[in-house]
Amino acid sequence: MSWVEKYKPRTLKEVKISPSKLSQLKQSVLEKKPLIVHGNTGVGKTSSIYALANDLNYEVVEINATDLRNKNNVNFIIGHASQQKSLFKEGKILLIDEIDALAGIDRGGATTILSIMKKTSTPIILTANNPYNSKLSSIRRKCRLIEFEDIEVYGILEILKKILNQEGINCKENLLLEIAKQSKGDLRAAINDLQVNAIGKKEINDLYLSEREKKEDIFKVLRTIFNKRNVNGVADKLDVDYDELLLWIEENLPREYKGEALATAFNALSKADIFRSRIRKRQYWRLLVYIRDLLTSGIALAKPHESDKFNSYKRGQRILKYWIYKQKNAKKKEIAKKLAKHIHISSNKAMNELKYLGIAIKNNREIQKELELSTDEINRL
Amino acid sequence: MQIWTEKYRPKNFEQFKGQEKIAERTKAFVKSKNIPHMLFAGPAGCGKTTLALIIVKELFGDSWRENFMETNASDERGIDIIRNKVKDFARTKSINVNIPKIIYLDECDALTRDAQQALRRTMELYSNTARFILSCNYSSKLIDPIQSRCAVFKFRPLEEKAIREIIDHISKEEKLNIDETTIKALYDISNGDIRRVENILQSCASISNKIDEKLIYDVISAARPKEIKSVMENAISGNFIRSRDLLLDTMLKHGLSGIDVIKQIQREIWNLDIDDNNKMKIIEKCGDTEFRIVEGSDEFIQLESLLASVSLLK
């Protein structure tokens, strides 16, 4: 499980935002006033709302940008949410997450939200990175605004310490401070960095940090690529690593493009990945220029029109998930290794064969003995 | 020996099923006590390792263990394995007999290029004391100088007849009750991979002696999770983000590779609720994606590209 999930605040008391802002948040919900919570990525907008709901014993009905594109879907969710009282909890909060991710794309989006506000008596909270987007103006007029500022370094440090404490992992304070500083107020990023560095260890002695000072560069490049059509040279001016750019594009693409444009853009990504592998196999680095062009112009020209969205972009979670999964499967890998030796195959293949032979191993004591499996390993099956 | 793939691994040329021509040729080599370097190329579970073991046992008799080394290149793929472990074994004379030792290098398409170059030198330098049997899925992944030093044998997936004989033999020994249609189903699932067949069979037998189609599908359901269908349905209804999130979670949870996923999507297509022309379009795109997974480096991006084009269909 990712630590971001595991250590989500359960109550507002654990949220590192100034108490006055939090009490405003609570007040708006109790008064059922529509509200926009805005602030940078990873400062705890969404988690505060969930924590508040937990404190009040409310239920959160969440709609995100993808649902809003589909009116029937919205009506279905809202219809139920607004007309029924919560069955098990004392109240409800309607959460529309990342509203600015939708405003640029979907012209009908704002109207849909306004009509939701009219229809329902449930408190509505929207979250946004930038609420001053012109397309949000009609909604903004109806809402109270609360800004969540970036979390200060020592606030982040405190949380990182608490997490390590609970995980039983040691780490020097200066290393933790480095993680906290690097995150620039993005708590989510800090926790992710911490987990990457802590996974499978009892003590952290050195750090591997994906450099977040490049984040702004990446954001600029992404904004140009996703909004403009002529993006020649955008990647040259800024110092951006293509592998990383590819992952950022991959993660955020489906929130920027849809339909034909999405498919065309993903085709460009797919081609870029093939060139990447060819470079690796043949060490023929000239092919890098094609990766650059596919990742910039290839993505930019996939959309029919230019636009002026001002979205914030998410860091992909995929690589982190691979890590976590690898840790989790370490035991299974041990079993596969033992099996591999016995039946003359590689441990990779054995891992795959376990899917078929696993049941027999689980049911057959003799096989377990023959493979010398520990009780721990048997339980893992 | 409790695991059937070992228990029922053929021990001599008479027991060996399928690949008749190859068996015949190698048997002649053994008889002449002169083995060339050999390259066994072919898919999984069609008898490459088994044949190598038979050759070694027939060649060296009781002293086969001392004169034989087996390494899997997928576990140890770097140049060091060739420079150290393989070289040390290859340079000394064989024990008790006057025949060169045998080194069996499995999955050698996983060797890096450097390691392959080192291997080629080793094959030349020590050919008086050692002979190599290399095995791989695709001979094209090996550098030409290695291929040219070997007698190349292309193994085919086992045919239905051979698989049927093996299943019959095992069910007799293990007192299994298995009918014709189930055997046919087992063969269809296996793609001619007898290791897969025996593993599935043993898992089934650990549940019940009476083995039917349903039991087989229950056993392999862990390897073919149902979520893949819902990944496709989400993609078709245009819900790309949900579709890709579900795909990633499913792949991680069940440890599926990109190729595993493509295979299953391709099987699932005919059960989807779309018109037949669109099904054909997905099949074409599947083939393209499978090719790109092999060529590319990040299989998930290739699968996402597939999902994005599927989400255009409706």
Coordinates of N, CA and C in Angstrom, one line a residue, chain A residues 344-345 349 353, chain B residues 5 9-10 15-23 39-52 54 104 106 135-138 153-159 162-163 166 187 190-198:
Chain A
H344 N 14.4 -27.2 -13.6 CA 15.2 -26.8 -14.7 C 14.7 -25.6 -15.5
I345 N 14.2 -24.6 -14.8 CA 13.8 -23.4 -15.5 C 14.3 -22.2 -14.8
K349 N 10.6 -17.7 -15.3 CA 9.6 -18.6 -15.8 C 8.9 -19.3 -14.7
E353 N 5.0 -20.0 -14.0 CA 4.4 -21.4 -13.8 C 3.7 -21.5 -12.5
Chain B
T5 N 6.4 -32.5 -13.6 CA 7.2 -32.2 -14.7 C 8.6 -32.9 -14.6
R9 N 9.5 -36.6 -16.5 CA 10.4 -36.1 -17.6 C 11.1 -37.4 -18.2
P10 N 11.0 -37.5 -19.5 CA 11.6 -38.7 -20.2 C 13.0 -38.9 -19.9
Q15 N 11.6 -42.8 -24.4 CA 10.5 -42.2 -23.8 C 10.2 -40.8 -24.4
F16 N 11.2 -40.2 -25.1 CA 11.0 -38.9 -25.6 C 10.0 -38.8 -26.7
K17 N 9.0 -37.8 -26.5 CA 7.9 -37.7 -27.5 C 8.1 -36.4 -28.3
G18 N 7.7 -36.6 -29.6 CA 7.7 -35.4 -30.5 C 9.1 -35.1 -31.0
Q19 N 9.2 -34.1 -31.8 CA 10.6 -33.6 -32.4 C 11.3 -34.8 -32.9
E20 N 10.6 -35.7 -33.7 CA 11.2 -37.0 -34.0 C 12.6 -36.9 -34.8
K21 N 12.6 -35.9 -35.7 CA 13.8 -35.8 -36.6 C 15.0 -35.3 -35.7
I22 N 14.7 -34.4 -34.8 CA 15.8 -33.9 -34.0 C 16.3 -35.0 -33.0
A23 N 15.4 -35.7 -32.5 CA 15.8 -36.8 -31.6 C 16.7 -37.8 -32.3
L39 N 22.6 -25.7 -31.0 CA 21.6 -24.6 -30.6 C 20.2 -25.2 -30.7
F40 N 19.5 -25.2 -29.5 CA 18.1 -25.7 -29.5 C 17.2 -24.4 -29.5
A41 N 16.5 -24.2 -30.6 CA 15.6 -23.0 -30.6 C 14.2 -23.5 -30.6
G42 N 13.3 -22.9 -29.8 CA 11.9 -23.3 -29.9 C 11.2 -22.8 -28.7
P43 N 9.8 -22.8 -28.7 CA 9.0 -22.3 -27.6 C 9.2 -23.1 -26.3
A44 N 8.6 -22.6 -25.3 CA 8.7 -23.2 -24.0 C 8.0 -24.6 -24.0
G45 N 8.5 -25.5 -23.2 CA 7.8 -26.8 -22.9 C 7.7 -27.7 -24.1
C46 N 8.7 -27.7 -25.0 CA 8.6 -28.6 -26.2 C 9.8 -29.6 -26.1
G47 N 10.6 -29.6 -25.1 CA 11.6 -30.7 -24.9 C 13.0 -30.3 -25.0
K48 N 13.4 -29.1 -25.0 CA 14.8 -28.7 -25.2 C 15.7 -29.1 -24.1
T49 N 15.3 -28.8 -22.9 CA 16.1 -29.2 -21.7 C 16.1 -30.7 -21.5
T50 N 14.9 -31.3 -21.7 CA 14.8 -32.7 -21.6 C 15.7 -33.5 -22.5
L51 N 15.8 -33.0 -23.8 CA 16.6 -33.7 -24.7 C 18.1 -33.5 -24.3
A52 N 18.5 -32.3 -23.9 CA 19.8 -32.1 -23.4 C 20.2 -33.0 -22.3
I54 N 18.9 -35.9 -21.6 CA 19.0 -37.3 -22.1 C 20.3 -37.5 -22.8
Y104 N 25.2 -26.8 -20.6 CA 23.9 -26.5 -21.1 C 23.6 -25.1 -20.6
D106 N 20.8 -22.4 -20.7 CA 19.3 -22.3 -21.1 C 19.0 -20.8 -21.2
S135 N 20.2 -23.1 -25.5 CA 18.8 -23.2 -25.8 C 18.2 -21.8 -25.7
C136 N 17.3 -21.5 -26.6 CA 16.6 -20.2 -26.6 C 15.3 -20.3 -27.3
N137 N 14.5 -19.2 -27.2 CA 13.2 -19.2 -27.8 C 13.3 -18.8 -29.3
Y138 N 14.1 -17.7 -29.5 CA 14.3 -17.2 -30.9 C 15.8 -17.2 -31.2
F153 N 19.0 -26.6 -34.2 CA 17.8 -27.4 -34.3 C 16.6 -26.6 -33.9
K154 N 15.6 -26.5 -34.8 CA 14.4 -25.7 -34.5 C 13.3 -26.7 -34.0
F155 N 13.0 -26.5 -32.7 CA 11.9 -27.3 -32.1 C 10.6 -26.7 -32.4
R156 N 9.6 -27.6 -32.6 CA 8.2 -27.1 -32.8 C 7.4 -27.3 -31.5
P157 N 6.3 -26.5 -31.4 CA 5.4 -26.8 -30.2 C 4.9 -28.3 -30.4
L158 N 4.7 -29.0 -29.3 CA 4.4 -30.4 -29.3 C 3.0 -30.5 -30.0
E159 N 2.9 -31.6 -30.8 CA 1.6 -31.8 -31.5 C 0.6 -32.5 -30.6
A162 N 1.3 -36.1 -29.5 CA 2.3 -36.3 -28.4 C 1.8 -35.9 -27.1
I163 N 1.1 -34.8 -27.0 CA 0.5 -34.3 -25.7 C -0.5 -35.3 -25.2
I166 N 1.2 -38.3 -23.6 CA 1.7 -38.0 -22.3 C 0.6 -37.9 -21.3
Y187 N -5.2 -29.4 -24.3 CA -4.3 -29.1 -25.4 C -4.4 -27.7 -26.0
S190 N -2.8 -25.2 -23.9 CA -1.4 -25.3 -23.7 C -0.5 -24.7 -24.9
N191 N -1.1 -24.5 -26.1 CA -0.3 -24.1 -27.2 C 0.9 -25.0 -27.4
G192 N 0.7 -26.3 -27.1 CA 1.8 -27.3 -27.3 C 2.9 -27.2 -26.3
D193 N 2.6 -26.6 -25.1 CA 3.6 -26.5 -24.0 C 3.3 -27.6 -23.0
I194 N 4.1 -28.7 -23.0 CA 3.8 -29.8 -22.1 C 4.0 -29.5 -20.7
R195 N 4.9 -28.6 -20.4 CA 5.2 -28.2 -19.0 C 3.9 -27.6 -18.4
R196 N 3.3 -26.7 -19.2 CA 2.1 -26.0 -18.8 C 1.0 -27.1 -18.5
V197 N 0.9 -28.0 -19.5 CA -0.2 -29.1 -19.4 C 0.0 -29.8 -18.0
E198 N 1.3 -30.3 -17.8 CA 1.5 -31.1 -16.6 C 1.2 -30.3 -15.3

